Coordinates of C-alpha atoms in Angstrom, one line a residue:
Chain A
X1381 CA 0.0 0.0 0.0
X1382 CA 2.8 2.3 0.9
X1383 CA 4.2 1.8 -2.6
X1384 CA 1.0 2.7 -4.4
X1385 CA 0.0 5.6 -2.3
X1386 CA 3.3 7.3 -1.3
X1387 CA 6.4 6.1 -3.0
X1388 CA 5.1 5.6 -6.5
X1389 CA 3.2 8.9 -6.7
X1390 CA 6.2 10.8 -5.3
X1391 CA 8.7 9.2 -7.7
X1392 CA 6.3 9.7 -10.7
X1393 CA 6.1 13.4 -9.6
X1394 CA 9.9 13.7 -9.5
X1395 CA 10.3 12.1 -12.9
X1396 CA 7.5 14.3 -14.3
X1397 CA 9.2 17.5 -13.0
X1398 CA 12.5 16.5 -14.4
X1399 CA 10.8 15.5 -17.7
X1400 CA 9.8 19.2 -18.1
X1401 CA 13.5 20.0 -18.6
X1402 CA 13.5 17.9 -21.8
X1403 CA 11.5 20.4 -23.7
X1404 CA 9.5 23.0 -21.7
X1405 CA 11.8 24.5 -19.2
X1406 CA 15.5 25.2 -19.2
X1407 CA 17.0 22.3 -21.2
X1408 CA 19.7 21.7 -18.7
X1409 CA 19.7 18.0 -19.5
X1410 CA 18.4 17.0 -16.1
X1411 CA 15.8 14.8 -17.9
X1412 CA 18.4 12.8 -19.8
X1413 CA 18.6 9.1 -18.8
X1414 CA 22.3 9.4 -17.8
X1415 CA 21.1 11.8 -15.0
X1416 CA 17.6 10.4 -14.2
X1417 CA 18.7 6.7 -14.2
X1418 CA 21.2 6.9 -11.3
X1419 CA 19.0 9.4 -9.5
X1420 CA 15.8 7.3 -9.6
X1421 CA 17.9 4.2 -9.1
X1422 CA 19.4 5.6 -6.0
X1423 CA 15.9 6.6 -4.7
X1424 CA 14.7 3.0 -5.3
X1425 CA 17.8 1.4 -3.7
X1426 CA 18.9 0.1 -7.1
X1427 CA 21.7 2.5 -7.9
X1428 CA 23.7 0.0 -10.1
X1429 CA 20.7 -1.0 -12.2
X1430 CA 19.6 2.6 -12.5
X1431 CA 23.1 3.6 -13.8
X1432 CA 23.1 0.7 -16.3
X1433 CA 19.6 1.5 -17.5
X1434 CA 20.3 5.3 -17.6
X1435 CA 23.6 4.8 -19.5
X1436 CA 22.1 2.3 -22.0
X1437 CA 19.1 4.5 -22.7
X1438 CA 21.3 7.6 -23.0
X1439 CA 23.3 5.9 -25.7
X1440 CA 20.2 4.5 -27.4
X1441 CA 18.5 7.9 -27.6
X1442 CA 21.5 9.9 -28.6
X1443 CA 20.4 10.3 -32.2
X1444 CA 16.7 10.8 -31.4
X1445 CA 16.8 14.6 -31.8
X1446 CA 14.0 17.2 -31.0
X1447 CA 14.5 19.1 -34.3
X1448 CA 11.7 21.3 -35.6
X1449 CA 8.3 19.7 -35.0
X1450 CA 9.7 16.2 -34.4
X1451 CA 8.7 14.7 -31.1
X1452 CA 11.3 12.0 -30.1
X1453 CA 10.7 9.0 -27.8
X1454 CA 10.4 10.4 -24.3
X1455 CA 13.6 9.1 -22.7
X1456 CA 12.7 10.4 -19.2
X1457 CA 9.4 8.4 -19.2
X1458 CA 11.2 5.4 -20.7
X1459 CA 13.9 5.3 -18.0
X1460 CA 11.5 6.2 -15.1
X1461 CA 9.0 3.5 -16.1
X1462 CA 11.8 0.9 -16.6
X1463 CA 13.1 1.5 -13.1
X1464 CA 9.7 1.8 -11.4
X1465 CA 8.6 -1.5 -13.0
X1466 CA 11.9 -3.2 -12.0
X1467 CA 12.0 -1.9 -8.4
X1468 CA 8.3 -1.8 -7.8
X1469 CA 5.7 -4.1 -6.4
X1470 CA 5.2 -6.5 -8.0
X1471 CA 8.8 -6.6 -9.3
X1472 CA 9.2 -7.0 -13.0
X1473 CA 12.3 -8.6 -14.5
X1474 CA 14.6 -6.1 -16.1
X1475 CA 14.4 -8.1 -19.4
X1476 CA 10.7 -7.3 -19.5
X1477 CA 10.8 -3.9 -17.9
X1478 CA 13.3 -2.5 -20.3
X1479 CA 11.3 -3.0 -23.5
X1480 CA 8.2 -2.0 -21.6
X1481 CA 9.8 1.2 -20.6
X1482 CA 10.8 1.9 -24.3
X1483 CA 7.2 1.2 -25.3
X1484 CA 5.8 3.5 -22.6
X1485 CA 8.2 6.2 -23.7
X1486 CA 7.0 5.8 -27.3
X1487 CA 3.4 5.9 -26.2
X1488 CA 3.9 9.1 -24.2
X1489 CA 5.1 10.6 -27.4
X1490 CA 1.5 10.6 -28.7
X1491 CA 0.3 12.3 -25.5
X1492 CA 3.0 14.9 -25.9
X1493 CA 1.8 15.6 -29.5
X1494 CA -1.7 16.1 -28.1
X1495 CA -0.5 18.4 -25.4
X1496 CA 1.4 20.5 -27.8
X1497 CA -1.8 20.8 -30.0
X1498 CA -3.8 21.9 -26.9
X1499 CA -1.4 24.7 -26.3
X1500 CA -3.1 26.4 -29.2
X1501 CA -5.8 27.5 -26.8
X1502 CA -3.2 29.3 -24.7
X1503 CA -2.0 31.1 -27.7
X1504 CA -5.5 32.2 -28.5
X1505 CA -5.9 33.6 -25.0
X1506 CA -2.7 35.5 -25.4
X1507 CA -4.0 37.0 -28.7
X1508 CA -7.2 38.1 -27.0
X1509 CA -5.3 39.6 -24.2
X1510 CA -3.1 41.6 -26.6
X1511 CA -6.2 42.7 -28.5
X1512 CA -7.6 44.1 -25.3
X1513 CA -4.3 46.0 -24.6
X1514 CA -2.9 43.6 -22.0
X1515 CA 0.4 41.7 -22.0
X1516 CA 0.7 38.0 -22.9
X1517 CA 0.6 36.5 -19.4
X1518 CA 3.3 34.3 -17.9
X1519 CA 0.4 32.3 -16.4
X1520 CA -0.4 31.0 -19.9
X1521 CA 3.1 29.5 -20.1
X1522 CA 2.8 28.2 -16.5
X1523 CA -0.4 26.5 -17.5
X1524 CA 1.3 24.8 -20.4
X1525 CA 4.1 23.6 -18.2
X1526 CA 1.8 22.4 -15.4
X1527 CA -0.4 20.5 -17.8
X1528 CA 2.6 18.7 -19.2
X1529 CA 3.9 17.8 -15.7
X1530 CA 0.5 16.6 -14.6
X1531 CA 0.0 14.5 -17.8
X1532 CA 3.4 12.8 -17.5
X1533 CA 3.0 12.1 -13.8
X1534 CA -0.4 10.6 -14.3
X1535 CA 0.8 8.6 -17.4
X1536 CA 3.7 7.2 -15.4
X1537 CA 1.5 6.3 -12.4
X1538 CA -1.2 4.6 -14.5
X1539 CA 1.3 2.9 -16.7
X1540 CA 3.2 1.4 -13.8
X1541 CA 0.0 0.4 -11.9
X1542 CA -1.4 -1.4 -15.0
X1543 CA 1.8 -2.8 -16.6
X1544 CA 3.5 -3.9 -13.4
X1545 CA 1.2 -6.7 -12.4
X1546 CA 0.6 -7.8 -16.0
X1547 CA 4.3 -8.1 -16.8
X1548 CA 5.1 -9.7 -13.5
X1549 CA 2.5 -12.4 -13.9
X1550 CA 3.1 -12.7 -17.6
X1551 CA 6.8 -13.3 -17.0
X1552 CA 6.1 -16.4 -14.9
X1553 CA 4.0 -17.9 -17.6
X1554 CA 6.5 -17.2 -20.3
X1555 CA 8.4 -20.3 -21.6
X1556 CA 12.0 -20.5 -20.5
X1557 CA 13.4 -20.1 -24.0
X1558 CA 11.5 -16.8 -24.4
X1559 CA 12.8 -15.5 -21.1
X1560 CA 16.3 -16.4 -22.2
X1561 CA 15.8 -14.6 -25.5
X1562 CA 14.6 -11.5 -23.7
X1563 CA 17.6 -11.7 -21.4
X1564 CA 19.9 -12.0 -24.5
X1565 CA 18.2 -9.0 -26.1
X1566 CA 18.8 -7.0 -23.0
X1567 CA 22.5 -7.9 -23.0
X1568 CA 22.6 -6.7 -26.6
X1569 CA 21.1 -3.2 -25.7
X1570 CA 24.4 -1.6 -24.6
X1571 CA 26.0 -2.8 -27.9
X1572 CA 23.2 -1.1 -29.8
X1573 CA 23.9 2.0 -27.7
X1574 CA 27.6 1.8 -28.5
X1575 CA 26.9 1.6 -32.3
X1576 CA 24.6 4.7 -31.9
X1577 CA 27.5 6.5 -30.3
X1578 CA 29.8 5.5 -33.2
X1579 CA 27.1 6.5 -35.7
X1580 CA 26.4 9.9 -34.1
X1581 CA 30.0 10.9 -34.6
X1582 CA 30.4 9.4 -38.1
X1583 CA 32.4 11.5 -40.5
X1584 CA 30.1 13.2 -43.0
Chain B
X263 CA 17.9 76.5 -30.4
X264 CA 14.2 75.8 -31.2
X265 CA 13.3 72.3 -32.3
X266 CA 12.3 72.1 -36.1
X267 CA 8.7 71.3 -36.6
X268 CA 9.3 68.0 -38.4
X269 CA 11.1 66.4 -35.4
X270 CA 8.6 64.8 -33.1
X271 CA 9.9 63.9 -29.7
X272 CA 7.5 61.1 -28.6
X273 CA 9.1 60.3 -25.3
X274 CA 12.5 59.6 -23.8
X275 CA 13.6 56.0 -24.2
X276 CA 15.2 54.9 -20.9
X277 CA 15.5 51.2 -21.7
X278 CA 19.0 49.9 -21.9
X279 CA 20.5 46.4 -22.2
X280 CA 22.2 46.4 -18.8
X281 CA 22.9 43.4 -16.6
X282 CA 19.5 43.5 -14.9
X283 CA 17.6 43.6 -18.2
X284 CA 19.8 40.8 -19.7
X285 CA 19.2 38.7 -16.5
X286 CA 15.5 39.2 -16.8
X287 CA 15.5 38.2 -20.5
X288 CA 17.7 35.2 -19.8
X289 CA 15.5 33.9 -17.0
X290 CA 12.4 34.3 -19.2
X291 CA 14.1 32.6 -22.1
X292 CA 14.4 29.5 -20.0
X293 CA 10.6 29.2 -20.4
X294 CA 10.5 30.1 -24.1
X295 CA 9.1 26.6 -25.0
X296 CA 6.7 26.5 -22.0
X297 CA 3.6 26.8 -24.2
X298 CA 4.9 25.5 -27.5
X299 CA 2.2 24.6 -30.0
X300 CA 2.1 23.6 -33.7
X301 CA 0.7 26.9 -34.9
X302 CA 3.1 29.5 -33.4
X303 CA 5.8 27.2 -31.9
X304 CA 7.9 29.5 -29.6
X305 CA 5.8 32.6 -30.6
X306 CA 4.0 33.0 -27.3
X307 CA 7.2 32.3 -25.3
X308 CA 9.2 34.8 -27.4
X309 CA 6.5 37.6 -27.0
X310 CA 6.5 37.0 -23.2
X311 CA 10.3 37.1 -23.1
X312 CA 10.4 40.4 -25.0
X313 CA 7.4 42.0 -23.3
X314 CA 9.2 43.9 -20.4
X315 CA 11.5 45.5 -23.0
X316 CA 8.5 46.5 -25.2
X317 CA 6.7 47.9 -22.1
X318 CA 9.8 50.0 -21.4
X319 CA 9.9 51.3 -25.0
X320 CA 6.2 52.2 -25.0
X321 CA 5.5 53.1 -21.3
X322 CA 2.2 54.8 -22.3
X323 CA 1.0 51.6 -24.1
X324 CA -1.4 52.3 -26.9
X325 CA -1.5 51.1 -30.5
X326 CA 2.3 51.0 -30.9
X327 CA 2.7 48.6 -28.0
X328 CA -0.1 46.5 -29.2
X329 CA 1.4 46.3 -32.7
X330 CA 4.8 45.4 -31.3
X331 CA 3.3 42.6 -29.2
X332 CA 1.4 41.2 -32.1
X333 CA 4.5 41.3 -34.3
X334 CA 6.3 39.0 -31.9
X335 CA 3.3 36.6 -31.4
X336 CA 3.8 35.3 -34.9
X337 CA 5.3 31.9 -35.7
X338 CA 8.9 31.5 -34.3
X339 CA 10.9 28.4 -33.8
X340 CA 14.7 28.0 -33.3
X341 CA 17.1 26.1 -31.2
X342 CA 16.4 27.2 -27.6
X343 CA 20.0 28.2 -26.8
X344 CA 20.1 30.4 -29.9
X345 CA 16.8 32.1 -29.2
X346 CA 18.7 34.6 -27.0
X347 CA 20.5 36.0 -30.1
X348 CA 17.1 36.7 -31.8
X349 CA 15.8 38.2 -28.6
X350 CA 18.7 40.6 -28.4
X351 CA 18.4 41.5 -32.1
X352 CA 14.7 42.0 -31.8
X353 CA 15.2 44.3 -28.8
X354 CA 17.7 46.4 -30.7
X355 CA 15.4 46.7 -33.8
X356 CA 12.3 47.5 -31.6
X357 CA 14.3 50.2 -30.0
X358 CA 15.1 51.7 -33.4
X359 CA 11.5 51.4 -34.4
X360 CA 10.3 53.1 -31.2
X361 CA 12.7 56.1 -31.9
X362 CA 11.8 56.3 -35.6
X363 CA 8.7 54.4 -36.3
X364 CA 8.2 53.5 -40.0
X365 CA 6.1 50.6 -41.5
X366 CA 9.3 49.5 -43.4
X367 CA 11.3 49.1 -40.2
X368 CA 8.5 47.3 -38.5
X369 CA 8.2 44.8 -41.4
X370 CA 12.0 44.5 -41.4
X371 CA 11.8 43.2 -37.8
X372 CA 9.5 40.3 -38.8
X373 CA 11.7 39.5 -41.8
X374 CA 14.9 39.5 -39.9
X375 CA 13.4 37.2 -37.2
X376 CA 12.3 34.8 -39.9
X377 CA 15.7 34.7 -41.5
X378 CA 17.6 34.4 -38.3
X379 CA 15.4 31.6 -36.8
X380 CA 16.2 29.1 -39.5
X381 CA 19.9 30.0 -39.8
X382 CA 20.5 29.8 -36.0
X383 CA 18.6 26.5 -35.8
X384 CA 20.9 25.2 -38.6
X385 CA 23.9 26.1 -36.3
X386 CA 22.5 25.1 -33.0
X387 CA 20.9 21.8 -33.7
X388 CA 24.0 20.0 -35.1
X389 CA 26.2 21.8 -32.5
X390 CA 24.3 21.0 -29.4
X391 CA 22.0 18.0 -30.1
X392 CA 24.3 16.4 -32.7
X393 CA 27.7 16.9 -31.3
X394 CA 28.1 18.5 -27.8
X395 CA 25.5 16.5 -26.0
X396 CA 26.8 13.1 -27.2
X397 CA 30.4 14.1 -26.5
X398 CA 29.6 15.1 -22.9
X399 CA 27.7 11.8 -22.5
X400 CA 30.6 9.9 -23.9
X401 CA 33.1 11.7 -21.7
X402 CA 31.0 11.1 -18.6
X403 CA 30.7 7.4 -19.3
X404 CA 34.5 7.2 -20.0
X405 CA 35.1 8.8 -16.6
X406 CA 32.7 6.4 -14.9
X407 CA 34.6 3.4 -16.4
X408 CA 38.0 4.9 -15.9
X409 CA 37.6 5.7 -12.2
X410 CA 37.8 3.0 -9.5
X411 CA 34.4 1.5 -9.1
X412 CA 34.4 0.7 -5.4
X413 CA 31.2 2.6 -4.8
X414 CA 28.8 5.1 -6.3
X415 CA 31.2 8.1 -6.4
X416 CA 32.5 7.6 -9.9
X417 CA 28.9 7.6 -11.3
X418 CA 27.9 10.7 -9.3
X419 CA 31.2 12.4 -10.5
X420 CA 30.5 11.4 -14.1
X421 CA 26.9 12.8 -14.0
X422 CA 28.1 16.1 -12.4
X423 CA 30.8 16.4 -15.0
X424 CA 28.3 15.8 -17.7
X425 CA 25.9 18.5 -16.4
X426 CA 28.5 21.1 -15.8
X427 CA 30.4 20.5 -19.1
X428 CA 27.2 20.6 -21.2
X429 CA 25.6 23.6 -19.5
X430 CA 28.8 25.7 -19.5
X431 CA 28.5 26.0 -23.3
X432 CA 24.7 25.8 -23.7
X433 CA 23.8 28.4 -21.1
X434 CA 26.8 30.6 -22.0
X435 CA 25.3 30.7 -25.5
X436 CA 21.9 31.5 -24.2
X437 CA 23.2 34.3 -22.0
X438 CA 25.7 35.9 -24.3
X439 CA 23.4 35.6 -27.3
X440 CA 21.2 38.3 -25.8
X441 CA 24.1 40.7 -25.6
X442 CA 25.4 39.7 -29.1
X443 CA 22.0 40.2 -30.7
X444 CA 21.5 43.6 -29.0
X445 CA 25.0 44.9 -29.8
X446 CA 25.1 43.7 -33.4
X447 CA 21.4 43.6 -34.4
X448 CA 21.0 42.3 -38.0
X449 CA 24.8 41.9 -38.3
X450 CA 25.0 39.3 -35.6
X451 CA 25.1 36.5 -38.3
X452 CA 28.4 38.1 -39.6
X453 CA 29.8 38.3 -36.1
X454 CA 28.8 34.6 -35.4
X455 CA 30.9 33.6 -38.4
X456 CA 34.0 34.9 -36.6
X457 CA 33.4 32.2 -33.9
X458 CA 34.1 29.7 -36.6
X459 CA 31.5 27.3 -35.2
X460 CA 31.9 24.9 -38.1
X461 CA 35.5 24.2 -37.1
X462 CA 34.4 23.8 -33.4
X463 CA 31.8 21.4 -34.6
X464 CA 34.3 19.3 -36.5
X465 CA 36.7 19.2 -33.5
X466 CA 33.9 18.0 -31.3
X467 CA 32.9 15.3 -33.7
X468 CA 36.5 14.1 -34.1
X469 CA 36.9 14.0 -30.3
X470 CA 33.7 12.1 -30.0
X471 CA 34.8 9.7 -32.7
X472 CA 38.1 9.0 -31.0
X473 CA 36.3 8.4 -27.7
X474 CA 33.7 6.1 -29.3
X475 CA 36.5 4.1 -31.1
X476 CA 38.4 3.7 -27.8
X477 CA 35.1 2.4 -26.2
X478 CA 34.7 -0.1 -29.0
X479 CA 38.3 -1.3 -28.8
X480 CA 38.1 -1.6 -25.0
X481 CA 34.9 -3.6 -25.1
X482 CA 35.7 -5.8 -28.1
X483 CA 39.5 -6.3 -28.1
X484 CA 40.6 -6.1 -24.5
X485 CA 39.0 -9.5 -23.6
X486 CA 41.5 -11.1 -26.1
X487 CA 44.4 -9.5 -24.3
X488 CA 43.1 -10.8 -21.0
X489 CA 41.7 -14.2 -21.9
X490 CA 44.0 -15.1 -24.8
X491 CA 42.7 -17.5 -27.5
X492 CA 39.8 -18.5 -25.3
X493 CA 38.2 -15.2 -25.6
X494 CA 38.1 -15.3 -29.4
X495 CA 34.5 -16.6 -29.5
X496 CA 33.0 -14.0 -27.2
X497 CA 34.9 -11.3 -29.1
X498 CA 33.6 -12.7 -32.4
X499 CA 30.1 -12.6 -31.1
X500 CA 30.5 -9.1 -29.8
X501 CA 32.1 -7.9 -33.0
X502 CA 29.3 -9.5 -35.1
X503 CA 26.7 -7.9 -32.8
X504 CA 28.4 -4.5 -33.3
X505 CA 28.4 -4.8 -37.1
X506 CA 24.8 -5.9 -37.1
X507 CA 23.8 -2.9 -35.0
X508 CA 25.8 -0.6 -37.3
X509 CA 23.8 -2.0 -40.2
X510 CA 20.6 -1.2 -38.4
X511 CA 21.8 2.4 -37.7
X512 CA 22.8 2.7 -41.4
X513 CA 19.2 1.8 -42.3
X514 CA 18.2 4.6 -39.9
X515 CA 16.3 2.4 -37.6
X516 CA 15.1 4.0 -34.3
X517 CA 16.2 2.6 -31.0
X518 CA 12.9 0.8 -30.4
X519 CA 12.8 -0.8 -33.8
X520 CA 16.4 -1.9 -33.5
X521 CA 15.8 -3.3 -30.0
X522 CA 12.7 -5.1 -31.3
X523 CA 14.8 -6.7 -34.1
X524 CA 17.4 -7.7 -31.5
X525 CA 14.6 -9.3 -29.4
X526 CA 13.2 -11.1 -32.4
X527 CA 16.7 -12.4 -33.3
X528 CA 17.2 -13.5 -29.8
X529 CA 13.9 -15.4 -29.7
X530 CA 14.7 -17.0 -33.1
X531 CA 18.1 -18.1 -31.7
X532 CA 16.6 -19.4 -28.5
X533 CA 14.0 -21.4 -30.5
X534 CA 16.5 -22.7 -33.0
X535 CA 19.0 -23.9 -30.3
X536 CA 18.2 -27.2 -28.6

């Protein structure tokens, strides 16, 4: 109970606040997996796993760039959901939590697109305010930021609450060979990250 | 001496780009993407950043202030660290427009903004997202692996180094850009050429490539040096995996797709093996 009513909401709130840094506020790279992984891992008592997940996801998402109108996979949601699934109750094996985290990060991308479209109403309010001789209010920007934070916190919470028990029980029913295969794929993830690092710096 | 009739003194402009004003613009520029949308992108954020400056230029408000605000509510999108340059340049041009208002100058402000946003995005995106961020991440990871791993300190050290190193350049650009844009106005692009950012970008990329190459050699070849001939098979497997992943990147597969392919391959291998 303590997990669902105190720890999980608090950690989802922390991850959601740091996720704001990815796009909305500051861009100080606090939302990057290499920072969020060890941080959340430390909070969950799984510092080593958090570092591994954070480092691997950082490399995997190095070339997923937020250029123009492009919305990349949300790496903050991906790393947070992987760690919360792994360290939560019920505990999900990392081999299942990692791809689930990637999927949740991709799913949140759709929500992010919807949130950006909704900000159109804030712009309309700003236009009205200017027409009436007032300044575009900072509260409109604050509303955009708060909506994003609330959406990512809720998404993380609901995602963990729904996916956690499903993945944990599904893992136990999975044939041994499939479990081994998922473990092997997980071991290959850092290599995929290493090739992404090589590819990002390729001579052009 | 009496003032000629054709000279209209509207008001005295007391705004100046001092440290306090630059601070205020800098802090506001941190939220420039707070209400990003598909129609105006950073438009609302830009107008909000520039608003204290505009209120200073037109303290009595009126139609000029309204027009200035509407000018800057239009579509605007650039790399967030480079937005400070456009803010400074817009502040400079608005100051000129407030002193000598003409429709041509007011239109020029909008045109200059549009030309600068794409050019600066073309500099900022490859520099920060494509080169500096990966290099800082690679350096941090190299530090983590190079330092003794008795406990958590190397990781914390690596993360702190990553954040400090990255933000020294990024936030310096965001801060200084406001001053550059204000001092040089439309000519800021010419001044930016003197920084020779393309050469810096090449140096960052070469440094990153060397780091990445060392990482590959360390993970693939070092086991041979340690394990001798017995390590050949694991090295062969690792090398093959690396080449396969490189092929996936060559086909521009995203991380999720590539991981899915790895998983499918692993399931196939698991099913095929007895």
